[in-house]
Amino acid sequence: IESLRTMMRRRTTEREHIDCAQMTGDVNALLRSEYIKQGVLVAADLSAGCHISGDRVQLQQVLINLIMNAMEAMRDLPADKRRLFLKVSCNEPGPAVFSVTDVGMGLEKEHLKKVFDAFWTTKPNGIGMGLPICRSIIEAHGGKIWAENNEGPGATFHFSIPAMSRGPVRHPAIST
């Protein structure tokens, strides 16, 4: 909460060296019971050696929000069809790119440009602030956030953060 207050007041946040794969793995572990509860199968492809500088709590909150939105997008699918894919990649000379992919209904084309606007939502009980807060956090870290529909079912939300270093080693896929 304090990190969000600091961000909203435009104060500088505590930045630390973050291993992207480890941070994503930590979020994945934190949400494990929610995956089980909602019947979502999760796979991950996490590049090792990909590091950024940032506020860990804020960036974890972005991942949590995107993952929770993805699970909600799949809630009407049969449990055996709910698939979530998390990816972190670093390619020379670019940024660290985080992706959350679901197999839900996807977004209508005209909604892709509005989805990060404050108070705009597709959810019946949504207030339209989750994704705008995510955008503010990512932009405060010098990054970008965007959404696109998959070629098949669902949508993918990506965000990029300037990377500190890269490495060729990859973590094995994680399945839940």
PDB file of C-alpha atoms in Angstrom:
ATOM      1  CA  ILE A   1       0.000   0.000   0.000  1.00  0.00           C
ATOM      2  CA  GLU A   2       2.839   2.360   0.865  1.00  0.00           C
ATOM      3  CA  SER A   3       4.439   1.712  -2.550  1.00  0.00           C
ATOM      4  CA  LEU A   4       1.175   2.643  -4.290  1.00  0.00           C
ATOM      5  CA  ARG A   5       0.792   5.788  -2.178  1.00  0.00           C
ATOM      6  CA  THR A   6       4.342   6.807  -3.059  1.00  0.00           C
ATOM      7  CA  MET A   7       3.698   6.215  -6.755  1.00  0.00           C
ATOM      8  CA  MET A   8       0.466   8.213  -6.706  1.00  0.00           C
ATOM      9  CA  ARG A   9       2.210  11.101  -4.979  1.00  0.00           C
ATOM     10  CA  ARG A  10       4.932  10.943  -7.649  1.00  0.00           C
ATOM     11  CA  ARG A  11       7.675  10.403  -5.085  1.00  0.00           C
ATOM     12  CA  THR A  12      10.643   8.235  -5.905  1.00  0.00           C
ATOM     13  CA  THR A  13      10.200   4.598  -4.966  1.00  0.00           C
ATOM     14  CA  GLU A  14      12.704   2.178  -3.497  1.00  0.00           C
ATOM     15  CA  ARG A  15      14.500   0.567  -6.397  1.00  0.00           C
ATOM     16  CA  GLU A  16      16.370  -2.684  -6.077  1.00  0.00           C
ATOM     17  CA  HIS A  17      18.100  -5.197  -8.300  1.00  0.00           C
ATOM     18  CA  ILE A  18      15.434  -7.751  -9.372  1.00  0.00           C
ATOM     19  CA  ASP A  19      15.901 -11.151 -10.978  1.00  0.00           C
ATOM     20  CA  CYS A  20      12.904 -11.264 -13.352  1.00  0.00           C
ATOM     21  CA  ALA A  21      12.557 -15.063 -13.320  1.00  0.00           C
ATOM     22  CA  GLN A  22      12.696 -15.201  -9.540  1.00  0.00           C
ATOM     23  CA  MET A  23      10.143 -12.404  -9.114  1.00  0.00           C
ATOM     24  CA  THR A  24       7.749 -14.065 -11.577  1.00  0.00           C
ATOM     25  CA  GLY A  25       8.277 -17.435  -9.891  1.00  0.00           C
ATOM     26  CA  ASP A  26       7.486 -15.849  -6.518  1.00  0.00           C
ATOM     27  CA  VAL A  27       4.211 -14.430  -7.883  1.00  0.00           C
ATOM     28  CA  ASN A  28       3.420 -17.805  -9.438  1.00  0.00           C
ATOM     29  CA  ALA A  29       3.957 -19.532  -6.067  1.00  0.00           C
ATOM     30  CA  LEU A  30       1.862 -16.895  -4.281  1.00  0.00           C
ATOM     31  CA  LEU A  31      -1.070 -17.522  -6.637  1.00  0.00           C
ATOM     32  CA  ARG A  32      -0.789 -21.328  -6.632  1.00  0.00           C
ATOM     33  CA  SER A  33      -3.858 -21.841  -4.427  1.00  0.00           C
ATOM     34  CA  GLU A  34      -5.869 -19.487  -6.647  1.00  0.00           C
ATOM     35  CA  TYR A  35      -4.841 -21.490  -9.737  1.00  0.00           C
ATOM     36  CA  ILE A  36      -6.022 -24.673  -8.050  1.00  0.00           C
ATOM     37  CA  LYS A  37      -9.255 -23.067  -6.834  1.00  0.00           C
ATOM     38  CA  GLN A  38     -10.079 -21.793 -10.337  1.00  0.00           C
ATOM     39  CA  GLY A  39      -8.859 -24.915 -12.154  1.00  0.00           C
ATOM     40  CA  VAL A  40      -6.210 -23.082 -14.177  1.00  0.00           C
ATOM     41  CA  LEU A  41      -3.191 -24.921 -15.564  1.00  0.00           C
ATOM     42  CA  VAL A  42      -0.127 -22.662 -15.633  1.00  0.00           C
ATOM     43  CA  ALA A  43       3.060 -22.994 -17.665  1.00  0.00           C
ATOM     44  CA  ALA A  44       6.007 -20.629 -17.533  1.00  0.00           C
ATOM     45  CA  ASP A  45       9.034 -19.844 -19.667  1.00  0.00           C
ATOM     46  CA  LEU A  46      11.347 -17.657 -17.594  1.00  0.00           C
ATOM     47  CA  SER A  47      14.684 -16.422 -18.946  1.00  0.00           C
ATOM     48  CA  ALA A  48      17.405 -16.673 -16.328  1.00  0.00           C
ATOM     49  CA  GLY A  49      19.948 -13.887 -16.098  1.00  0.00           C
ATOM     50  CA  CYS A  50      17.354 -11.231 -16.897  1.00  0.00           C
ATOM     51  CA  HIS A  51      17.578  -8.437 -14.331  1.00  0.00           C
ATOM     52  CA  ILE A  52      15.904  -5.084 -13.881  1.00  0.00           C
ATOM     53  CA  SER A  53      15.971  -2.273 -11.366  1.00  0.00           C
ATOM     54  CA  GLY A  54      12.643  -1.436  -9.776  1.00  0.00           C
ATOM     55  CA  ASP A  55      10.189  -1.548  -6.932  1.00  0.00           C
ATOM     56  CA  ARG A  56       9.630  -5.281  -6.473  1.00  0.00           C
ATOM     57  CA  VAL A  57       6.266  -4.913  -4.698  1.00  0.00           C
ATOM     58  CA  GLN A  58       4.823  -2.670  -7.403  1.00  0.00           C
ATOM     59  CA  LEU A  59       6.004  -4.919 -10.219  1.00  0.00           C
ATOM     60  CA  GLN A  60       4.668  -8.006  -8.450  1.00  0.00           C
ATOM     61  CA  GLN A  61       1.327  -6.209  -8.115  1.00  0.00           C
ATOM     62  CA  VAL A  62       1.285  -5.619 -11.884  1.00  0.00           C
ATOM     63  CA  LEU A  63       1.883  -9.321 -12.512  1.00  0.00           C
ATOM     64  CA  ILE A  64      -0.782 -10.316  -9.984  1.00  0.00           C
ATOM     65  CA  ASN A  65      -3.322  -7.963 -11.564  1.00  0.00           C
ATOM     66  CA  LEU A  66      -2.622  -9.259 -15.075  1.00  0.00           C
ATOM     67  CA  ILE A  67      -2.781 -12.893 -13.940  1.00  0.00           C
ATOM     68  CA  MET A  68      -6.020 -12.377 -11.991  1.00  0.00           C
ATOM     69  CA  ASN A  69      -7.564 -10.623 -15.022  1.00  0.00           C
ATOM     70  CA  ALA A  70      -6.463 -13.522 -17.248  1.00  0.00           C
ATOM     71  CA  MET A  71      -8.050 -16.058 -14.898  1.00  0.00           C
ATOM     72  CA  GLU A  72     -11.258 -14.038 -14.840  1.00  0.00           C
ATOM     73  CA  ALA A  73     -11.266 -13.949 -18.649  1.00  0.00           C
ATOM     74  CA  MET A  74     -11.330 -17.760 -18.621  1.00  0.00           C
ATOM     75  CA  ARG A  75     -13.927 -18.252 -15.864  1.00  0.00           C
ATOM     76  CA  ASP A  76     -16.665 -19.337 -18.308  1.00  0.00           C
ATOM     77  CA  LEU A  77     -14.477 -22.018 -19.904  1.00  0.00           C
ATOM     78  CA  PRO A  78     -14.616 -25.609 -18.664  1.00  0.00           C
ATOM     79  CA  ALA A  79     -11.877 -26.128 -16.058  1.00  0.00           C
ATOM     80  CA  ASP A  80      -9.937 -28.507 -18.318  1.00  0.00           C
ATOM     81  CA  LYS A  81      -9.619 -25.752 -20.961  1.00  0.00           C
ATOM     82  CA  ARG A  82      -8.251 -22.983 -18.689  1.00  0.00           C
ATOM     83  CA  ARG A  83      -4.619 -22.371 -19.611  1.00  0.00           C
ATOM     84  CA  LEU A  84      -2.339 -19.534 -18.525  1.00  0.00           C
ATOM     85  CA  PHE A  85       1.158 -18.969 -19.871  1.00  0.00           C
ATOM     86  CA  LEU A  86       3.731 -16.702 -18.204  1.00  0.00           C
ATOM     87  CA  LYS A  87       6.836 -15.635 -20.070  1.00  0.00           C
ATOM     88  CA  VAL A  88       9.834 -13.464 -19.276  1.00  0.00           C
ATOM     89  CA  SER A  89      12.348 -12.807 -22.025  1.00  0.00           C
ATOM     90  CA  CYS A  90      15.421 -10.680 -22.553  1.00  0.00           C
ATOM     91  CA  ASN A  91      16.886 -10.258 -26.002  1.00  0.00           C
ATOM     92  CA  GLU A  92      19.967  -8.192 -26.807  1.00  0.00           C
ATOM     93  CA  PRO A  93      19.840  -5.239 -26.849  1.00  0.00           C
ATOM     94  CA  GLY A  94      16.231  -4.879 -25.748  1.00  0.00           C
ATOM     95  CA  PRO A  95      14.325  -4.704 -22.472  1.00  0.00           C
ATOM     96  CA  ALA A  96      12.978  -7.417 -20.207  1.00  0.00           C
ATOM     97  CA  VAL A  97       9.536  -8.372 -21.533  1.00  0.00           C
ATOM     98  CA  PHE A  98       6.912 -10.016 -19.310  1.00  0.00           C
ATOM     99  CA  SER A  99       3.879 -11.663 -20.928  1.00  0.00           C
ATOM    100  CA  VAL A 100       0.663 -13.109 -19.469  1.00  0.00           C
ATOM    101  CA  THR A 101      -1.337 -15.144 -21.988  1.00  0.00           C
ATOM    102  CA  ASP A 102      -4.803 -16.635 -21.489  1.00  0.00           C
ATOM    103  CA  VAL A 103      -7.125 -18.672 -23.692  1.00  0.00           C
ATOM    104  CA  GLY A 104     -10.286 -16.721 -22.826  1.00  0.00           C
ATOM    105  CA  MET A 105     -12.503 -14.701 -25.129  1.00  0.00           C
ATOM    106  CA  GLY A 106      -9.907 -12.080 -26.032  1.00  0.00           C
ATOM    107  CA  LEU A 107     -10.693  -8.399 -26.434  1.00  0.00           C
ATOM    108  CA  GLU A 108     -12.819  -6.697 -29.036  1.00  0.00           C
ATOM    109  CA  LYS A 109     -10.594  -4.776 -31.414  1.00  0.00           C
ATOM    110  CA  GLU A 110     -11.916  -1.349 -30.338  1.00  0.00           C
ATOM    111  CA  HIS A 111     -11.307  -2.250 -26.675  1.00  0.00           C
ATOM    112  CA  LEU A 112      -7.567  -2.821 -27.158  1.00  0.00           C
ATOM    113  CA  LYS A 113      -6.916   0.942 -27.178  1.00  0.00           C
ATOM    114  CA  LYS A 114      -9.230   1.699 -24.226  1.00  0.00           C
ATOM    115  CA  VAL A 115      -8.252  -1.096 -21.859  1.00  0.00           C
ATOM    116  CA  PHE A 116      -5.649   1.044 -20.009  1.00  0.00           C
ATOM    117  CA  ASP A 117      -7.936   4.107 -19.710  1.00  0.00           C
ATOM    118  CA  ALA A 118      -9.055   5.057 -16.208  1.00  0.00           C
ATOM    119  CA  PHE A 119     -12.621   4.044 -15.299  1.00  0.00           C
ATOM    120  CA  TRP A 120     -13.071   1.981 -18.475  1.00  0.00           C
ATOM    121  CA  THR A 121     -13.886  -1.676 -17.893  1.00  0.00           C
ATOM    122  CA  THR A 122     -15.457  -4.710 -19.507  1.00  0.00           C
ATOM    123  CA  LYS A 123     -16.271  -6.250 -16.123  1.00  0.00           C
ATOM    124  CA  PRO A 124     -19.825  -5.909 -14.778  1.00  0.00           C
ATOM    125  CA  ASN A 125     -18.545  -5.025 -11.295  1.00  0.00           C
ATOM    126  CA  GLY A 126     -15.214  -3.487 -12.310  1.00  0.00           C
ATOM    127  CA  ILE A 127     -14.214   0.102 -11.580  1.00  0.00           C
ATOM    128  CA  GLY A 128     -11.635   0.364 -14.345  1.00  0.00           C
ATOM    129  CA  MET A 129      -8.600   1.231 -12.219  1.00  0.00           C
ATOM    130  CA  GLY A 130      -6.511  -1.970 -12.175  1.00  0.00           C
ATOM    131  CA  LEU A 131      -4.968  -1.652 -15.627  1.00  0.00           C
ATOM    132  CA  PRO A 132      -4.475   2.147 -15.449  1.00  0.00           C
ATOM    133  CA  ILE A 133      -2.569   1.636 -12.172  1.00  0.00           C
ATOM    134  CA  CYS A 134      -0.515  -1.075 -13.876  1.00  0.00           C
ATOM    135  CA  ARG A 135       0.246   1.354 -16.706  1.00  0.00           C
ATOM    136  CA  SER A 136       1.340   4.040 -14.209  1.00  0.00           C
ATOM    137  CA  ILE A 137       3.641   1.591 -12.419  1.00  0.00           C
ATOM    138  CA  ILE A 138       5.238   0.360 -15.636  1.00  0.00           C
ATOM    139  CA  GLU A 139       5.693   3.869 -17.026  1.00  0.00           C
ATOM    140  CA  ALA A 140       7.253   4.973 -13.705  1.00  0.00           C
ATOM    141  CA  HIS A 141       9.800   2.189 -14.288  1.00  0.00           C
ATOM    142  CA  GLY A 142      10.613   3.523 -17.767  1.00  0.00           C
ATOM    143  CA  GLY A 143       8.653   0.776 -19.471  1.00  0.00           C
ATOM    144  CA  LYS A 144       5.631   0.174 -21.670  1.00  0.00           C
ATOM    145  CA  ILE A 145       2.515  -1.983 -21.324  1.00  0.00           C
ATOM    146  CA  TRP A 146       0.231  -3.228 -24.081  1.00  0.00           C
ATOM    147  CA  ALA A 147      -2.356  -5.868 -24.931  1.00  0.00           C
ATOM    148  CA  GLU A 148      -3.060  -7.905 -28.036  1.00  0.00           C
ATOM    149  CA  ASN A 149      -5.355 -10.692 -29.071  1.00  0.00           C
ATOM    150  CA  ASN A 150      -3.797 -14.084 -29.676  1.00  0.00           C
ATOM    151  CA  GLU A 151      -3.956 -15.770 -33.066  1.00  0.00           C
ATOM    152  CA  GLY A 152      -6.038 -18.439 -31.351  1.00  0.00           C
ATOM    153  CA  PRO A 153      -8.356 -17.839 -28.417  1.00  0.00           C
ATOM    154  CA  GLY A 154      -7.547 -15.309 -25.717  1.00  0.00           C
ATOM    155  CA  ALA A 155      -5.342 -12.311 -25.208  1.00  0.00           C
ATOM    156  CA  THR A 156      -1.816 -11.521 -24.109  1.00  0.00           C
ATOM    157  CA  PHE A 157      -0.800  -8.607 -21.915  1.00  0.00           C
ATOM    158  CA  HIS A 158       2.849  -7.595 -22.139  1.00  0.00           C
ATOM    159  CA  PHE A 159       5.008  -5.115 -20.307  1.00  0.00           C
ATOM    160  CA  SER A 160       8.628  -4.204 -20.815  1.00  0.00           C
ATOM    161  CA  ILE A 161      11.151  -2.727 -18.393  1.00  0.00           C
ATOM    162  CA  PRO A 162      14.710  -1.664 -19.290  1.00  0.00           C
ATOM    163  CA  ALA A 163      16.986  -4.627 -18.531  1.00  0.00           C
ATOM    164  CA  MET A 164      20.198  -4.434 -16.526  1.00  0.00           C
ATOM    165  CA  SER A 165      21.857  -7.609 -17.809  1.00  0.00           C
ATOM    166  CA  ARG A 166      21.057 -10.760 -19.682  1.00  0.00           C
ATOM    167  CA  GLY A 167      22.120 -14.377 -19.572  1.00  0.00           C
ATOM    168  CA  PRO A 168      21.751 -17.376 -21.877  1.00  0.00           C
ATOM    169  CA  VAL A 169      20.555 -19.831 -19.183  1.00  0.00           C
ATOM    170  CA  ARG A 170      16.827 -20.636 -19.043  1.00  0.00           C
ATOM    171  CA  HIS A 171      14.759 -21.943 -16.154  1.00  0.00           C
ATOM    172  CA  PRO A 172      12.780 -25.085 -16.965  1.00  0.00           C
ATOM    173  CA  ALA A 173       9.069 -24.667 -17.573  1.00  0.00           C
ATOM    174  CA  ILE A 174       6.917 -24.568 -14.465  1.00  0.00           C
ATOM    175  CA  SER A 175       3.595 -26.391 -14.461  1.00  0.00           C
ATOM    176  CA  THR A 176       0.932 -26.073 -11.823  1.00  0.00           C
TER     177      THR A 176
END
